[in-house]
Amino acid sequence: MKILDDPRTLKRDDPARSTGDAPEISIFLPVYNEEPNLMPLHAKLDEALKTLDRSAEIVYVDDGSTDGSLKILRDIAEVDPRVRVVGLRRNYGQTAAMAAGIDAASGKVLIPMDADLQNDPADIKRLLEKLDEGYDVVSGWRKNRQDKMFTRKIPSMIANRIISWIGGVPLHDYGCSLKAYRRESLQDVRLYGEMHRFIPIYASWAGARVTELPVTHHARTMGKSKYGLSRTLKVVFDLMTIKFMASYQTKPIYVFGMFGMLAFAISLIAGLYAVFLKIIHKADFVQTPLPILAIVMFAVGVQFLLMGLLAEMLVRTYHESQAKAIYAVRERLGFRNDNS
Ligand code: UDP
Ligand code: MG
């Protein structure tokens, strides 16, 4: 087994990927303490794949599980040549685990899925059929969602409305993990925070055709959910971030410059008015706060302009450092170019 520490060695446009033997579909699943679910899950996946007439690989990303999940995954990889396992060094969270899955997957169509049996592998077939109708992204919609009403379903419904509105891509269920992407639509998508759910928005901004499809959703029977109400709030913050990034990322000086100009304008008006009072009404400069206001606003204006320039530098650094991965890989199992 070869151990790769540097995720940059797993470049998405690795030439090995584009050779003919890349599978048609890659299913990737983040796994965090899902020990009791893994065997039944893999059996169901296997069954679902049998009904498809397509070559497939299954990428399990162990997100630093503290139970026996990784061991079970190793066992599965041993007997099933379609299985690849990526073991992360610690628990990075679902989004990072998914990013690791995307980076490791080599298929032409990428299908993320939860590892807790809440998504149904039988839906993969329908997602693929929908893609074949000419879409780049098909997002699952847990129309009949089996989760808690007040802490999960209602907050998620509100969040979905807001996300649809701000992102401009109307979907009922951003949070559903089960989706299908053409590889090209994931090019250059970088994930942070809870942002894996926003991939359809990024993709759509980059020109992908996005649609949704109702999928089956089961209640979790084994293992524990890792989330509660607090996630909804994180999702809203993430959304604000991507909206800001998308709108101003490449031109922060415009935003800061506007505030700067506003401050200069206030400074100028206050200053002129102070001079006007002095000359016409013979009022002393110290009798009104206007001169102070003029000076302060001038300084604020200068600050805004300088911040804008600083932001421009940051933005350039940001763009140039995009190659940076948000996780570190401990081990990779069952990949074709590992000479183990
Ligand atoms: N997960 C993960 N890392 C984490 C939390 C969750 O990889 O830190 C995985 C988890 O094993 C499951 C998926 O993400 O496969 C969704 O998690 P969960 O079922 O707890 O979320 P819910 O369905 O309750 O929204
Ligand atoms: Mg779940």
Coordinates of N, CA and C in Angstrom, one line a residue, residues 168-277:
G168 N -30.0 31.8 -7.1 CA -30.6 31.9 -8.4 C -30.8 30.5 -9.1
V169 N -30.7 29.4 -8.3 CA -31.0 28.1 -8.8 C -32.1 27.5 -8.0
P170 N -33.3 27.4 -8.5 CA -34.4 26.9 -7.7 C -34.4 25.4 -7.5
L171 N -34.0 25.0 -6.3 CA -34.0 23.5 -5.9 C -34.8 23.4 -4.6
H172 N -35.5 22.3 -4.4 CA -36.2 22.0 -3.2 C -35.3 21.6 -2.1
D173 N -34.2 20.9 -2.4 CA -33.4 20.2 -1.4 C -31.9 20.2 -1.7
Y174 N -31.3 21.3 -1.3 CA -29.9 21.4 -1.5 C -29.1 20.4 -0.6
G175 N -29.7 20.1 0.5 CA -29.0 19.3 1.5 C -28.9 17.8 1.2
C176 N -29.7 17.4 0.2 CA -29.7 16.0 -0.2 C -28.3 15.6 -0.7
S177 N -27.7 14.6 -0.1 CA -26.3 14.2 -0.6 C -26.3 13.6 -2.0
L178 N -27.4 12.8 -2.2 CA -27.4 12.0 -3.4 C -27.7 12.9 -4.6
K179 N -26.7 13.1 -5.5 CA -26.8 13.9 -6.7 C -26.0 13.2 -7.7
A180 N -26.0 13.7 -8.9 CA -25.2 13.2 -10.0 C -24.6 14.4 -10.8
Y181 N -23.3 14.3 -11.0 CA -22.6 15.4 -11.7 C -21.8 14.8 -12.9
R182 N -21.9 15.5 -14.0 CA -20.9 15.2 -15.0 C -19.5 15.8 -14.5
R183 N -18.5 15.1 -14.7 CA -17.2 15.5 -14.2 C -16.8 17.0 -14.5
E184 N -17.1 17.4 -15.8 CA -16.7 18.8 -16.2 C -17.4 19.8 -15.3
S185 N -18.6 19.5 -14.8 CA -19.3 20.5 -14.0 C -18.7 20.7 -12.6
L186 N -17.8 19.8 -12.3 CA -17.1 20.0 -11.0 C -15.7 20.6 -11.1
Q187 N -15.3 20.8 -12.3 CA -14.0 21.4 -12.6 C -13.9 22.7 -11.8
D188 N -12.8 22.9 -11.1 CA -12.5 24.1 -10.4 C -13.4 24.5 -9.2
V189 N -14.3 23.5 -8.8 CA -15.1 23.8 -7.7 C -14.3 23.5 -6.4
R190 N -14.2 24.5 -5.5 CA -13.5 24.4 -4.3 C -14.5 24.4 -3.1
L191 N -14.3 23.5 -2.2 CA -15.3 23.5 -1.1 C -14.8 23.9 0.2
Y192 N -15.5 24.7 0.9 CA -15.2 25.1 2.3 C -16.4 25.0 3.2
G193 N -16.2 25.0 4.5 CA -17.3 25.0 5.4 C -18.4 23.9 5.1
E194 N -19.6 24.3 5.0 CA -20.7 23.4 4.7 C -21.0 23.5 3.2
M195 N -20.1 23.8 2.4 CA -20.4 24.3 1.1 C -20.7 23.2 0.0
H196 N -20.6 21.9 0.4 CA -20.8 20.9 -0.6 C -22.2 21.0 -1.2
R197 N -23.1 21.5 -0.4 CA -24.5 21.6 -0.9 C -24.7 22.6 -1.9
F198 N -23.7 23.6 -2.0 CA -23.9 24.6 -3.0 C -23.2 24.3 -4.4
I199 N -22.7 23.1 -4.5 CA -22.1 22.7 -5.8 C -23.0 23.0 -7.0
P200 N -24.3 22.7 -6.9 CA -25.2 23.0 -8.0 C -25.2 24.5 -8.4
I201 N -25.0 25.3 -7.4 CA -25.0 26.8 -7.7 C -23.7 27.1 -8.4
Y202 N -22.6 26.7 -7.9 CA -21.3 26.9 -8.5 C -21.4 26.4 -10.0
A203 N -21.9 25.2 -10.1 CA -21.9 24.6 -11.4 C -22.8 25.4 -12.4
S204 N -23.9 25.8 -11.8 CA -24.8 26.6 -12.7 C -24.2 27.9 -13.1
W205 N -23.5 28.6 -12.1 CA -22.8 29.8 -12.5 C -21.8 29.6 -13.6
A206 N -21.3 28.4 -13.6 CA -20.3 28.1 -14.6 C -20.9 27.5 -15.9
G207 N -22.2 27.6 -16.0 CA -22.9 27.2 -17.2 C -23.5 25.8 -17.3
A208 N -23.5 25.1 -16.1 CA -24.1 23.7 -16.2 C -25.6 23.8 -16.2
R209 N -26.2 22.7 -16.8 CA -27.7 22.6 -16.8 C -28.0 21.8 -15.6
V210 N -28.8 22.4 -14.7 CA -29.1 21.8 -13.4 C -30.6 21.4 -13.3
T211 N -30.9 20.2 -12.8 CA -32.3 19.9 -12.5 C -32.4 19.0 -11.3
E212 N -33.6 18.7 -10.8 CA -33.7 17.9 -9.6 C -34.6 16.7 -9.9
L213 N -34.5 15.7 -9.0 CA -35.3 14.5 -9.2 C -35.7 14.0 -7.8
P214 N -37.0 13.7 -7.5 CA -37.3 13.1 -6.2 C -36.6 11.8 -6.0
V215 N -36.1 11.6 -4.8 CA -35.4 10.3 -4.5 C -36.0 9.8 -3.2
T216 N -35.7 8.5 -3.0 CA -36.2 7.9 -1.7 C -35.3 8.3 -0.6
H217 N -35.9 8.4 0.6 CA -35.1 8.8 1.8 C -35.6 7.9 2.9
H218 N -34.6 7.2 3.5 CA -35.0 6.3 4.7 C -34.6 7.0 6.0
A219 N -35.3 6.6 7.0 CA -34.9 7.1 8.4 C -33.6 6.4 8.7
R220 N -32.7 7.0 9.5 CA -31.5 6.4 9.9 C -31.8 5.3 10.9
T221 N -31.4 4.1 10.7 CA -31.7 3.0 11.6 C -30.5 2.7 12.5
M222 N -29.3 2.8 12.0 CA -28.1 2.5 12.7 C -27.1 3.7 12.8
G223 N -26.4 3.8 13.8 CA -25.4 4.9 13.9 C -26.2 6.1 14.3
K224 N -25.4 7.2 14.5 CA -26.1 8.5 14.9 C -25.9 9.6 13.8
S225 N -26.9 10.5 13.7 CA -26.7 11.6 12.9 C -25.7 12.6 13.5
K226 N -24.9 13.2 12.7 CA -23.8 14.0 13.2 C -24.2 15.5 13.3
Y227 N -25.5 15.8 13.0 CA -25.8 17.2 12.9 C -27.1 17.5 13.6
G228 N -27.3 18.8 13.9 CA -28.6 19.2 14.5 C -28.9 20.6 13.9
L229 N -29.6 21.4 14.7 CA -30.1 22.6 14.2 C -29.0 23.6 13.8
S230 N -27.9 23.6 14.5 CA -26.9 24.6 14.3 C -26.3 24.6 12.9
R231 N -26.5 23.5 12.2 CA -25.9 23.5 10.9 C -26.6 24.5 9.9
T232 N -27.9 24.7 10.1 CA -28.7 25.6 9.3 C -28.1 27.0 9.3
L233 N -27.6 27.4 10.5 CA -27.1 28.7 10.6 C -25.7 28.8 9.8
K234 N -24.9 27.7 10.0 CA -23.7 27.7 9.2 C -23.9 27.8 7.7
V235 N -25.0 27.1 7.3 CA -25.3 27.1 5.9 C -25.6 28.5 5.4
V236 N -26.3 29.2 6.2 CA -26.7 30.6 5.8 C -25.4 31.5 5.7
F237 N -24.5 31.3 6.7 CA -23.3 32.1 6.6 C -22.5 31.8 5.4
D238 N -22.4 30.5 5.1 CA -21.7 30.0 3.9 C -22.3 30.7 2.6
L239 N -23.6 30.7 2.7 CA -24.3 31.3 1.5 C -23.9 32.8 1.3
M240 N -23.9 33.5 2.5 CA -23.5 34.9 2.4 C -22.1 35.0 1.8
T241 N -21.2 34.1 2.3 CA -19.8 34.2 1.8 C -19.8 33.9 0.3
I242 N -20.5 32.9 -0.2 CA -20.3 32.6 -1.6 C -21.0 33.7 -2.5
K243 N -22.0 34.3 -1.9 CA -22.7 35.4 -2.7 C -21.7 36.6 -2.8
F244 N -21.1 36.9 -1.7 CA -20.1 38.0 -1.7 C -19.0 37.7 -2.6
M245 N -18.5 36.5 -2.5 CA -17.3 36.1 -3.3 C -17.7 36.2 -4.8
A246 N -18.9 35.7 -5.1 CA -19.2 35.6 -6.5 C -19.4 37.1 -7.0
S247 N -19.9 37.9 -6.2 CA -20.2 39.3 -6.7 C -19.0 40.2 -6.7
Y248 N -18.2 40.1 -5.7 CA -17.1 41.1 -5.5 C -15.7 40.5 -5.6
Q249 N -15.6 39.2 -5.6 CA -14.3 38.6 -5.5 C -13.2 39.2 -6.4
T250 N -13.7 39.4 -7.7 CA -12.7 39.9 -8.6 C -12.5 41.4 -8.6
K251 N -13.3 42.1 -7.9 CA -13.2 43.6 -7.9 C -13.6 44.2 -6.6
P252 N -12.8 43.9 -5.5 CA -13.1 44.4 -4.2 C -12.9 45.9 -4.1
I253 N -12.0 46.4 -5.0 CA -11.7 47.9 -4.9 C -13.0 48.7 -5.3
Y254 N -13.9 48.1 -6.1 CA -15.1 48.8 -6.4 C -15.9 49.0 -5.1
V255 N -16.0 47.9 -4.3 CA -16.8 48.0 -3.1 C -16.2 49.0 -2.1
F256 N -14.9 48.7 -1.8 CA -14.2 49.6 -0.8 C -14.1 51.0 -1.4
G257 N -13.8 51.1 -2.7 CA -13.7 52.4 -3.3 C -15.0 53.3 -3.2
M258 N -16.1 52.6 -3.3 CA -17.4 53.3 -3.1 C -17.5 53.9 -1.7
F259 N -17.2 53.1 -0.7 CA -17.3 53.6 0.6 C -16.3 54.7 0.8
G260 N -15.1 54.6 0.3 CA -14.1 55.6 0.4 C -14.6 56.9 -0.2
M261 N -15.2 56.8 -1.4 CA -15.6 58.0 -2.1 C -16.7 58.7 -1.2
L262 N -17.6 57.9 -0.6 CA -18.7 58.4 0.2 C -18.1 59.2 1.4
A263 N -17.0 58.6 2.0 CA -16.4 59.3 3.1 C -15.8 60.6 2.7
F264 N -15.1 60.6 1.5 CA -14.5 61.8 1.0 C -15.6 62.9 0.7
A265 N -16.7 62.4 0.2 CA -17.8 63.4 -0.1 C -18.3 64.0 1.2
I266 N -18.5 63.2 2.3 CA -19.0 63.8 3.6 C -17.9 64.7 4.1
S267 N -16.6 64.3 4.0 CA -15.5 65.2 4.4 C -15.6 66.5 3.7
L268 N -15.8 66.5 2.4 CA -15.7 67.7 1.6 C -16.9 68.6 2.0
I269 N -18.1 68.0 2.1 CA -19.3 68.8 2.5 C -19.1 69.5 3.8
A270 N -18.6 68.7 4.8 CA -18.5 69.2 6.2 C -17.4 70.3 6.2
G271 N -16.3 70.1 5.4 CA -15.3 71.1 5.4 C -15.7 72.4 4.8
L272 N -16.4 72.3 3.6 CA -16.9 73.5 2.9 C -17.9 74.2 3.8
Y273 N -18.8 73.5 4.5 CA -19.8 74.1 5.3 C -19.1 74.9 6.4
A274 N -18.1 74.3 7.0 CA -17.3 74.9 8.1 C -16.7 76.2 7.6
V275 N -16.2 76.2 6.4 CA -15.6 77.4 5.8 C -16.7 78.5 5.5
F276 N -17.8 78.0 5.0 CA -18.9 78.9 4.7 C -19.4 79.6 6.0
L277 N -19.5 78.8 7.1 CA -19.9 79.4 8.4 C -18.9 80.4 8.9

